[in-house]
Coordinates of C-alpha atoms in Angstrom, one line a residue:
Chain A
M1 CA 6.8 58.9 38.8
S2 CA 5.4 57.4 42.1
H3 CA 2.1 56.8 40.3
A4 CA 3.3 55.1 37.0
F5 CA 1.4 52.2 35.6
L6 CA 4.6 50.0 36.1
E7 CA 7.0 51.1 38.8
I8 CA 10.4 49.1 39.6
E9 CA 12.0 50.0 42.6
G10 CA 15.6 49.2 44.2
L11 CA 15.7 46.1 41.8
S12 CA 18.9 44.2 42.2
K13 CA 20.4 40.7 41.4
R14 CA 23.2 39.2 43.3
Y15 CA 24.6 35.6 43.0
L16 CA 26.2 34.3 46.0
A17 CA 29.5 32.8 45.3
A18 CA 30.6 29.4 46.5
N19 CA 33.6 28.7 48.8
H20 CA 33.4 32.2 50.7
G21 CA 34.5 33.8 47.5
E22 CA 33.2 37.3 46.5
G23 CA 29.6 37.1 45.2
L24 CA 28.4 38.6 41.8
T25 CA 26.2 41.6 41.9
V26 CA 24.9 41.8 38.3
F27 CA 22.8 45.2 38.9
E28 CA 21.4 47.0 41.7
H29 CA 19.5 50.3 42.5
I30 CA 17.3 49.8 39.2
N31 CA 14.4 52.2 39.5
F32 CA 12.2 53.2 36.7
G33 CA 8.6 53.6 35.7
I34 CA 6.4 52.9 32.7
E35 CA 3.3 54.8 31.8
K36 CA 0.3 53.0 30.4
G37 CA 0.7 52.6 26.7
E38 CA 4.2 53.7 26.5
F39 CA 6.8 51.6 24.5
V40 CA 10.0 51.5 26.3
C41 CA 13.4 49.9 25.2
V42 CA 16.2 48.8 26.9
I43 CA 19.7 49.0 25.6
G44 CA 22.9 47.7 27.1
H45 CA 25.8 45.3 26.5
S46 CA 25.6 41.5 27.0
G47 CA 25.9 40.5 30.7
C48 CA 24.5 43.8 32.2
G49 CA 21.5 41.8 33.3
K50 CA 18.6 43.2 30.8
S51 CA 17.2 39.6 30.3
T52 CA 17.2 39.2 34.3
I53 CA 15.2 42.5 34.7
L54 CA 12.6 41.2 32.1
N55 CA 12.4 37.9 33.7
V56 CA 11.8 39.5 36.9
L57 CA 9.2 41.6 35.3
A58 CA 7.6 38.5 33.9
G59 CA 7.8 36.6 37.3
L60 CA 9.9 34.0 35.8
D61 CA 13.1 35.1 37.9
D62 CA 13.2 36.4 41.4
A63 CA 15.2 39.5 42.3
S64 CA 17.5 39.8 45.2
D65 CA 16.1 43.2 46.4
G66 CA 13.5 45.4 45.3
V67 CA 10.0 45.4 44.2
V68 CA 7.9 45.6 41.0
I69 CA 4.6 47.3 41.1
M70 CA 2.1 47.0 38.3
N71 CA -1.2 48.8 38.8
G72 CA -0.7 49.4 42.5
K73 CA -0.1 45.6 43.1
E74 CA 3.4 43.8 43.7
V75 CA 4.3 41.5 41.1
A76 CA 4.9 37.9 42.4
G77 CA 5.0 34.9 40.0
P78 CA 4.1 34.8 36.2
S79 CA 0.8 36.2 35.1
L80 CA -1.3 36.4 32.1
D81 CA -1.4 40.0 32.6
R82 CA 2.2 40.0 31.5
G83 CA 2.7 38.4 28.1
V84 CA 6.3 37.6 27.0
I85 CA 7.7 37.2 23.6
F86 CA 11.1 35.1 23.7
Q87 CA 14.1 35.5 21.2
N88 CA 13.6 31.8 20.3
Y89 CA 10.0 32.2 19.7
S90 CA 9.1 29.6 22.4
L91 CA 6.3 28.1 20.3
L92 CA 5.2 24.4 21.2
P93 CA 6.5 22.4 18.2
W94 CA 3.8 19.8 18.2
L95 CA 1.0 22.3 17.9
S96 CA -0.1 24.1 14.4
A97 CA 0.4 27.8 14.4
M98 CA -3.4 28.2 15.0
K99 CA -3.2 25.9 18.0
N100 CA -0.3 27.7 19.4
V101 CA -2.2 31.0 19.4
A102 CA -5.4 29.1 20.7
F103 CA -3.2 27.8 23.5
G104 CA -2.6 31.2 25.0
V105 CA -6.2 32.3 24.3
Q106 CA -7.7 29.4 26.0
A107 CA -5.5 30.0 29.0
R108 CA -6.8 33.4 29.2
W109 CA -10.4 32.7 28.8
P110 CA -10.9 29.1 29.8
T111 CA -14.9 29.2 29.5
W112 CA -14.9 30.4 26.0
S113 CA -16.4 28.1 23.4
K114 CA -14.5 26.5 20.7
D115 CA -15.8 28.6 18.0
K116 CA -15.1 31.8 19.8
L117 CA -11.6 30.4 20.5
H118 CA -11.1 29.7 17.0
E119 CA -12.4 33.0 15.6
H120 CA -10.3 35.0 18.2
S121 CA -7.1 33.0 17.5
L122 CA -7.6 33.4 13.6
K123 CA -8.1 37.2 14.0
Y124 CA -4.7 37.5 15.5
L125 CA -3.0 35.1 13.0
D126 CA -4.6 37.3 10.4
L127 CA -3.1 40.5 11.8
V128 CA 0.4 39.3 11.4
G129 CA -0.5 37.8 8.0
L130 CA -0.5 34.1 8.9
K131 CA -4.1 33.3 8.1
D132 CA -3.0 30.9 5.2
A133 CA -0.3 29.2 7.4
A134 CA -2.6 28.4 10.3
H135 CA -2.6 24.8 10.0
R136 CA 1.3 24.5 9.8
K137 CA 3.4 23.3 12.3
P138 CA 6.5 25.6 13.7
S139 CA 9.0 23.5 12.0
E140 CA 7.3 24.2 8.6
L141 CA 7.5 27.9 9.1
S142 CA 10.4 30.3 8.6
G143 CA 12.0 32.0 11.5
G144 CA 10.3 35.4 10.7
M145 CA 6.9 33.4 10.5
R146 CA 7.4 31.7 13.7
Q147 CA 8.0 35.0 15.6
R148 CA 4.8 36.3 13.9
V149 CA 2.9 33.5 15.5
S150 CA 4.5 34.3 18.7
I151 CA 3.6 37.9 18.5
A152 CA 0.1 37.0 17.5
R153 CA -0.1 34.6 20.6
A154 CA 1.1 37.4 22.8
F155 CA -1.3 40.0 21.5
A156 CA -4.3 37.7 21.4
T157 CA -4.1 37.3 25.3
Q158 CA -4.2 40.9 25.6
P159 CA -1.9 41.3 28.6
Q160 CA -1.6 44.6 30.3
L161 CA 2.2 44.7 29.7
L162 CA 3.9 43.1 26.9
L163 CA 7.7 42.0 27.6
M164 CA 9.9 41.3 24.6
D165 CA 13.3 39.9 25.1
E166 CA 15.2 40.6 21.8
P167 CA 12.3 39.4 19.8
F168 CA 14.1 40.0 16.2
G169 CA 17.5 39.1 17.5
A170 CA 17.5 35.9 15.5
L171 CA 15.9 37.2 12.4
D172 CA 17.8 38.6 9.3
A173 CA 17.8 42.3 8.4
L174 CA 15.2 42.2 5.9
T175 CA 12.7 40.0 7.8
R176 CA 13.3 42.2 10.7
G177 CA 12.3 45.3 9.0
V178 CA 9.0 43.9 7.9
I179 CA 8.3 42.6 11.2
Q180 CA 9.0 45.7 13.1
E181 CA 6.6 47.5 10.9
E182 CA 3.8 45.0 11.5
L183 CA 4.6 45.3 15.2
I184 CA 4.2 49.0 15.0
K185 CA 0.9 48.5 13.1
I186 CA -0.6 46.0 15.7
W187 CA 0.9 48.1 18.6
S188 CA -0.7 51.3 17.4
E189 CA -4.1 49.6 17.4
S190 CA -4.0 48.0 20.6
K191 CA -1.9 50.7 22.7
Q192 CA -0.2 47.9 24.6
T193 CA 2.3 49.1 27.2
V194 CA 5.6 47.4 26.1
F195 CA 9.0 46.8 27.7
M196 CA 11.4 45.4 25.0
I197 CA 15.1 44.5 25.0
T198 CA 17.2 45.0 22.1
H199 CA 20.8 45.3 20.8
D200 CA 19.6 47.4 17.7
V201 CA 19.7 51.2 18.1
D202 CA 17.7 51.8 14.8
E203 CA 15.1 49.2 16.1
A204 CA 14.8 51.3 19.5
I205 CA 14.6 54.5 17.8
L206 CA 12.0 53.2 15.3
L207 CA 9.6 51.6 18.0
S208 CA 10.0 53.2 21.5
D209 CA 8.8 56.4 23.1
R210 CA 11.6 56.1 25.6
V211 CA 15.0 54.3 25.6
L212 CA 16.7 53.1 28.9
L213 CA 20.4 53.0 28.6
M214 CA 22.1 50.2 31.1
T215 CA 25.9 50.7 32.0
N216 CA 27.9 47.5 31.7
G217 CA 27.8 44.8 34.6
P218 CA 28.8 43.9 37.2
Y219 CA 26.9 46.7 39.3
A220 CA 25.0 47.7 36.3
R221 CA 22.2 50.6 36.5
I222 CA 20.1 52.5 34.3
A223 CA 22.3 55.4 33.6
E224 CA 20.0 57.4 31.2
S225 CA 16.4 57.6 30.1
V226 CA 16.4 59.0 26.6
K227 CA 13.2 60.4 25.2
I228 CA 12.5 59.7 21.4
S229 CA 10.4 62.6 20.5
I230 CA 10.1 61.9 16.8
P231 CA 6.4 62.1 15.9
R232 CA 4.3 59.0 15.1
P233 CA 3.4 57.3 13.0
R234 CA 7.1 56.2 12.1
N235 CA 8.4 54.2 9.4
R236 CA 11.6 52.8 8.5
N237 CA 12.1 55.0 5.3
S238 CA 10.7 58.5 6.6
I239 CA 12.3 58.2 10.0
I240 CA 15.9 58.9 9.0
H241 CA 14.9 62.1 7.4
D242 CA 13.6 63.3 10.7
P243 CA 15.8 66.2 12.0
G244 CA 16.2 64.6 15.4
Y245 CA 17.2 61.2 14.1
Y246 CA 20.7 61.4 14.0
K247 CA 21.0 63.3 17.2
I248 CA 19.2 60.6 19.0
R249 CA 21.2 57.8 17.2
N250 CA 24.6 59.4 17.9
H251 CA 23.6 59.9 21.4
L252 CA 22.7 56.2 21.8
V253 CA 25.7 54.9 19.9
D254 CA 28.0 56.9 22.0
F255 CA 26.6 55.7 25.0
L256 CA 27.2 52.0 24.1
V257 CA 30.6 52.7 22.7
S258 CA 32.1 54.7 25.5
R259 CA 30.0 55.9 28.3
S260 CA 28.4 52.5 29.2
K261 CA 31.8 51.6 30.3
E262 CA 32.9 54.9 32.0
L263 CA 29.5 55.3 33.9
S264 CA 29.4 51.6 35.1
G265 CA 29.2 51.2 38.9
A266 CA 31.3 49.5 41.7
A267 CA 30.8 48.0 44.8
G268 CA 29.7 50.2 47.7
E269 CA 28.8 53.0 45.5
E270 CA 26.0 55.7 46.4
V271 CA 22.8 55.5 44.5
R272 CA 22.9 57.7 41.3
E273 CA 19.8 58.9 39.7
T274 CA 19.0 58.4 36.2
T275 CA 19.4 61.2 34.0
F276 CA 16.5 62.2 31.8
V277 CA 17.7 63.4 28.3
D278 CA 16.0 64.3 25.0
P279 CA 18.8 64.5 22.6
A280 CA 16.6 65.9 19.7
I281 CA 15.9 69.2 21.4
E282 CA 19.4 69.4 23.3
D283 CA 21.5 72.1 21.9
D284 CA 24.8 71.7 23.7
D285 CA 27.1 68.9 22.8
P286 CA 25.8 65.6 24.6
L287 CA 29.6 64.4 25.0
E288 CA 30.4 67.5 27.2
T289 CA 27.4 66.9 29.4
D290 CA 28.1 63.3 29.8
K291 CA 32.0 63.9 30.5
A292 CA 30.8 66.3 33.5
L293 CA 28.3 63.6 34.7
A294 CA 31.1 61.0 34.6
K295 CA 33.3 63.0 36.8
T296 CA 30.6 63.8 39.4
G297 CA 29.8 60.0 39.5
S298 CA 33.3 58.8 40.1
Chain B
M1 CA 20.4 -1.5 -14.4
L2 CA 18.5 -1.7 -11.3
K3 CA 18.3 1.8 -10.1
S4 CA 16.4 1.6 -6.8
L5 CA 18.4 0.9 -3.8
N6 CA 15.4 -0.9 -2.2
T7 CA 15.2 -3.1 -5.0
R8 CA 18.8 -4.0 -5.0
A9 CA 18.7 -4.6 -1.2
A10 CA 15.6 -6.9 -1.6
L11 CA 17.3 -9.1 -4.0
L12 CA 20.5 -9.3 -2.0
S13 CA 18.4 -10.3 1.1
V14 CA 16.7 -13.0 -1.0
G15 CA 20.1 -14.1 -2.3
L16 CA 21.6 -14.5 1.0
L17 CA 18.5 -16.4 2.4
M18 CA 18.7 -18.8 -0.5
L19 CA 22.6 -19.4 -0.2
T20 CA 22.2 -20.0 3.5
L21 CA 19.3 -22.2 3.2
G22 CA 21.1 -24.0 0.3
V23 CA 24.4 -24.4 2.3
W24 CA 22.2 -25.7 5.4
E25 CA 20.2 -28.3 3.2
V26 CA 23.1 -29.8 1.6
S27 CA 25.2 -30.0 4.7
V28 CA 22.6 -32.0 6.8
Q29 CA 21.9 -34.6 4.2
V30 CA 22.3 -38.2 5.5
P31 CA 25.3 -39.8 3.7
E32 CA 24.7 -42.4 1.2
K33 CA 25.3 -45.8 2.5
K34 CA 28.0 -47.8 0.5
E35 CA 27.8 -51.1 2.2
A36 CA 24.7 -53.1 2.7
M37 CA 23.4 -52.8 6.4
S38 CA 24.8 -54.8 9.2
E39 CA 22.9 -57.1 11.2
Y40 CA 22.7 -54.6 14.1
E41 CA 21.6 -52.0 11.7
M42 CA 18.9 -54.2 10.5
L43 CA 17.6 -54.8 14.0
M44 CA 17.7 -51.1 14.7
G45 CA 15.3 -50.6 11.6
G46 CA 18.0 -48.9 9.7
A47 CA 18.0 -45.7 12.2
D48 CA 20.8 -43.3 11.6
Q49 CA 23.4 -43.6 14.4
E50 CA 24.0 -39.8 14.4
A51 CA 21.3 -37.0 15.2
R52 CA 21.4 -34.3 12.7
V53 CA 19.8 -30.8 12.4
P54 CA 16.7 -31.0 10.2
P55 CA 17.1 -29.7 6.7
P56 CA 15.2 -26.4 6.1
S57 CA 12.8 -28.3 3.6
D58 CA 11.7 -30.2 6.6
I59 CA 11.1 -27.0 8.5
I60 CA 9.2 -25.3 5.6
S61 CA 6.9 -28.3 5.5
L62 CA 6.3 -28.3 9.1
A63 CA 5.7 -24.6 9.1
L64 CA 3.0 -24.9 6.5
E65 CA 1.3 -27.7 8.3
E66 CA 1.5 -25.8 11.8
L67 CA 0.5 -22.4 10.1
G68 CA -2.4 -24.1 8.1
D69 CA -4.1 -25.0 11.6
P70 CA -2.4 -22.8 14.3
F71 CA -5.3 -22.8 16.9
Y72 CA -6.1 -26.7 17.3
D73 CA -6.1 -27.8 20.9
A74 CA -5.5 -31.5 21.4
G75 CA -4.6 -31.7 25.1
P76 CA -2.1 -30.1 27.4
N77 CA 0.9 -31.1 25.6
D78 CA -0.4 -30.6 21.9
K79 CA -1.6 -27.1 21.1
G80 CA -1.3 -25.1 17.9
I81 CA 1.4 -22.6 17.5
G82 CA -1.2 -19.8 17.4
I83 CA -2.4 -20.7 20.7
Q84 CA 0.9 -20.8 22.3
L85 CA 1.9 -17.5 20.8
G86 CA -1.4 -16.2 22.0
Y87 CA -0.7 -17.0 25.6
S88 CA 2.7 -15.4 25.5
I89 CA 1.5 -12.3 23.8
Y90 CA -1.3 -12.0 26.4
R91 CA 1.3 -12.3 29.2
V92 CA 3.7 -9.7 27.7
I93 CA 0.9 -7.2 27.0
A94 CA -0.7 -7.7 30.4
G95 CA 2.7 -7.3 32.4
F96 CA 3.8 -4.4 30.0
L97 CA 0.6 -2.4 30.4
A98 CA 0.7 -2.7 34.1
A99 CA 4.1 -1.6 34.2
A100 CA 3.3 1.3 31.8
A101 CA 0.5 2.4 34.4
I102 CA 3.0 2.4 37.3
A103 CA 6.4 3.6 35.6
I104 CA 4.9 6.5 33.5
P105 CA 3.4 8.3 36.5
I106 CA 6.3 7.6 38.8
G107 CA 8.8 8.7 36.1
F108 CA 6.8 11.9 35.7
V109 CA 7.2 12.6 39.4
V110 CA 10.8 11.7 39.5
G111 CA 11.4 13.8 36.3
M112 CA 9.6 16.9 37.9
S113 CA 10.8 16.7 41.3
P114 CA 14.5 16.6 42.0
L115 CA 13.8 15.6 45.6
M116 CA 11.8 12.5 44.5
Y117 CA 14.8 11.8 41.9
K118 CA 17.3 11.8 44.7
A119 CA 15.3 9.8 47.0
L120 CA 14.2 7.2 44.5
N121 CA 17.2 6.8 42.5
P122 CA 19.0 4.4 45.0
F123 CA 16.2 2.0 44.7
I124 CA 15.8 2.2 41.0
Q125 CA 19.7 1.6 40.5
V126 CA 19.6 -1.5 42.8
L127 CA 16.5 -3.0 41.5
R128 CA 17.1 -2.5 37.9
P129 CA 20.1 -4.7 37.3
I130 CA 18.4 -7.6 38.7
S131 CA 17.5 -10.2 36.2
P132 CA 13.8 -10.5 36.0
L133 CA 13.9 -14.3 36.2
A134 CA 15.6 -13.9 39.9
W135 CA 12.3 -12.8 41.0
M136 CA 10.4 -15.9 39.9
P137 CA 10.9 -18.1 43.0
L138 CA 9.8 -15.1 45.2
A139 CA 7.0 -14.4 42.7
L140 CA 5.7 -18.1 42.8
F141 CA 5.9 -18.1 46.7
V142 CA 4.1 -14.9 47.3
I143 CA 1.3 -15.0 44.3
K144 CA 0.9 -18.8 44.4
D145 CA 0.1 -18.9 40.8
S146 CA 2.4 -19.6 37.9
E147 CA 0.2 -17.7 35.3
A148 CA 0.2 -14.5 37.4
S149 CA 3.9 -15.1 38.3
A150 CA 5.0 -15.0 34.7
I151 CA 3.1 -11.8 34.2
F152 CA 4.8 -10.3 37.4
V153 CA 8.2 -11.0 35.8
I154 CA 7.3 -9.1 32.6
F155 CA 6.0 -6.4 34.7
I156 CA 9.3 -6.0 36.8
C157 CA 11.4 -6.4 33.7
S158 CA 9.5 -3.6 31.6
I159 CA 9.0 -1.1 34.2
W160 CA 12.6 0.0 34.4
P161 CA 13.2 1.4 30.7
M162 CA 10.0 3.2 30.9
L163 CA 10.4 4.6 34.2
I164 CA 14.0 5.9 33.4
N165 CA 13.1 7.2 30.0
T166 CA 10.0 8.9 31.3
A167 CA 11.9 10.4 33.9
F168 CA 14.7 11.5 31.5
G169 CA 12.2 13.0 29.2
V170 CA 10.2 15.0 31.7
A171 CA 13.4 16.4 33.4
N172 CA 14.9 17.5 30.0
V173 CA 11.7 19.3 28.6
R174 CA 13.0 22.7 27.1
M175 CA 12.9 25.5 29.9
D176 CA 11.2 27.7 27.3
W177 CA 8.2 25.6 27.0
V178 CA 7.8 25.3 30.7
N179 CA 8.1 29.1 30.7
V180 CA 5.4 29.3 28.2
A181 CA 3.2 27.2 30.4
R182 CA 4.2 29.3 33.6
T183 CA 3.4 32.8 31.8
H184 CA 0.0 31.4 30.9
E185 CA -0.7 30.6 34.5
L186 CA -1.4 26.9 33.5
S187 CA -2.2 24.6 36.7
P188 CA 0.4 22.0 37.5
M189 CA -1.9 19.4 36.1
R190 CA -2.5 21.3 32.8
T191 CA 1.2 21.9 32.5
A192 CA 1.9 18.4 32.8
L193 CA -0.7 17.1 30.3
T194 CA -0.7 19.9 27.7
V195 CA 3.1 21.0 27.7
I196 CA 5.3 18.3 29.4
L197 CA 3.5 15.1 28.1
P198 CA 3.7 16.1 24.6
A199 CA 7.2 17.2 24.8
A200 CA 8.3 14.1 26.6
A201 CA 6.2 11.7 24.6
P202 CA 8.9 10.7 22.0
T203 CA 11.3 9.8 24.8
I204 CA 8.5 7.9 26.8
L205 CA 7.6 6.0 23.6
T206 CA 11.4 5.1 23.1
G207 CA 11.3 3.6 26.6
M208 CA 8.1 1.6 26.0
R209 CA 9.7 0.4 23.0
I210 CA 12.8 -0.9 24.8
S211 CA 10.5 -2.4 27.3
I212 CA 8.4 -4.5 25.1
G213 CA 11.6 -5.9 23.4
I214 CA 12.9 -6.9 26.8
A215 CA 9.5 -8.4 27.9
W216 CA 9.4 -10.6 24.9
L217 CA 13.1 -11.9 25.4
V218 CA 12.1 -12.5 29.0
I219 CA 8.8 -14.2 28.5
V220 CA 10.4 -17.2 26.6
A221 CA 12.7 -17.9 29.5
A222 CA 9.9 -17.5 32.0
E223 CA 7.5 -19.9 30.2
M224 CA 10.4 -22.4 30.1
L225 CA 10.2 -22.2 33.8
V226 CA 6.6 -22.2 34.7
G227 CA 5.6 -24.5 31.8
G228 CA 2.0 -25.2 30.9
T229 CA 1.6 -22.9 28.1
G230 CA 3.0 -20.2 26.0
I231 CA 5.9 -20.2 23.2
G232 CA 8.8 -20.6 25.8
Y233 CA 7.1 -23.9 27.0
Y234 CA 6.5 -25.0 23.4
V235 CA 10.2 -24.7 22.6
W236 CA 11.1 -26.5 25.7
N237 CA 8.4 -29.2 25.2
E238 CA 9.5 -29.9 21.6
W239 CA 13.2 -30.2 22.7
N240 CA 12.0 -32.7 25.1
N241 CA 10.2 -34.5 22.4
L242 CA 13.5 -34.1 20.4
D243 CA 11.5 -32.4 17.7
L244 CA 14.1 -30.1 16.4
A245 CA 12.1 -29.0 13.5
S246 CA 9.6 -27.7 15.8
V247 CA 12.1 -25.9 17.8
I248 CA 13.6 -24.3 14.8
F249 CA 10.2 -23.3 13.7
S250 CA 9.2 -21.8 16.9
I251 CA 12.4 -19.8 17.2
L252 CA 11.5 -18.2 13.9
M253 CA 8.2 -17.5 15.1
I254 CA 9.5 -15.8 18.2
G255 CA 11.5 -13.6 16.1
L256 CA 8.7 -12.7 13.8
V257 CA 6.3 -11.8 16.7
G258 CA 9.0 -9.7 18.5
M259 CA 9.6 -7.8 15.3
L260 CA 5.7 -7.2 14.9
L261 CA 5.5 -5.9 18.6
D262 CA 8.4 -3.7 18.0
L263 CA 6.8 -2.3 14.4
M264 CA 3.5 -1.4 16.4
L265 CA 5.2 0.7 19.0
S266 CA 7.4 2.3 16.4
A267 CA 4.2 3.2 14.4
A268 CA 2.7 4.6 17.7
S269 CA 6.0 6.8 18.3
R270 CA 5.4 8.4 15.0
F271 CA 2.3 9.8 16.0
V272 CA 3.8 11.6 18.9
Q273 CA 7.1 12.6 17.2
Y274 CA 7.6 16.4 16.5
Q275 CA 10.2 18.4 14.9
E276 CA 11.7 21.3 16.5

């Protein structure tokens, strides 16, 4: 995977401790790649540094070690090539929905005329079904509508990589389902490369091509890269009837419940490779394989 | 029954006003003379021995007279109330705008840069508690013009609330919004104008409101010192004339104008208010 679209090599984040105490290593030896057009989700418990990795990719935070290479170039600082959707929407409250989208579009193409700007922004608001609410301020929109505006803003700037930090975490289950399907629709049209953090196993299976599983922090690492081989197009109703669905789901849940702790690293440990798995086609019991893995690791 | 809270409040206000004015009116009446005037009193033209606060009726009739012709000008010591208030408002606005032009940009820099905050904070903390009038002698000496000195005093007293509020507002802009600007590759100038300024505007406007309130308090005292024109001079001049009705009338006018200045800025702050 040395020629992937996005490569993360040896990423780590350490906080130096005050008063000569021990510092804190949140994660280290993070290596993974993302192909162009791939939808990758990261799952892990709170505190494992998922958001930090995303912020490093966005250029909002600095890693202590390691590099991020996108399209053969090292990532340094924020860029319009990497769009971010935050959990708390991050809309500017003094601008209408329309102006919030236009804010991104204008930053992307500063030379565009007013009409073109308006037309392009409206097109993306329409894609998320908010054409009629274009003039409303974020405070006059529901949580789901705000996140839609935020999605429209990110897609409208057409970044090469889209980063989403638990975008649906603050939404109720019903709204979440609806927006997930809208996201699939927009994504399948644009074929964006997406890196998304989530806590929701079902959401990860529904949306992604691959799920990265992170062990608990400190010394968190990416233990497994799970391929989601369920064919697209997927939707919430039919996906649960896929023969591989529960195998994948059990594999992921089992990781979160037990293996995320067992596999978690310690100081001064040797680098361990990420294992690639496809639970849907594996015949043997994944639990056995993992126990074996855990032994070799410790 | 009266349902509306506003109507009831208005009625109560009017009632309280009437009661106060009535008590005032009655309590300052000249007592009836029971005896015939003594020879001395006759010589003095029957003047009352005791000075009294004028009753509200006198003040109202004076107010009607003054407000009927507010802009007359009959020499240095006899100008209409409108002219005097006009001078004061002009000085307040001039000093206030000069202060805003300096305080808001500096507040921006202090709010955005922790280095500048730490470097400038000691100066701000020492200069801020100084009574603006304490600057007056120095201002008169350096500027050599009483008019400009009054404006300088307004300038120096309005600068602090605006500076501190701007710095506070700018420093506390939500990190999310700054990150939005960063991920959209906005230049520092564009970030300041399109994200930080609108985000901090309500706090800045609050600072401006505090400033103009203080400026209006200070102008009265400043004009009493420098003299010549203005509502502060007018109050002091009428006191020297022992015309208490005019003193009370101008006190009321000071209150009214102060309220109007505050209302103007509160209307302006509604324009920049946003709801999260």
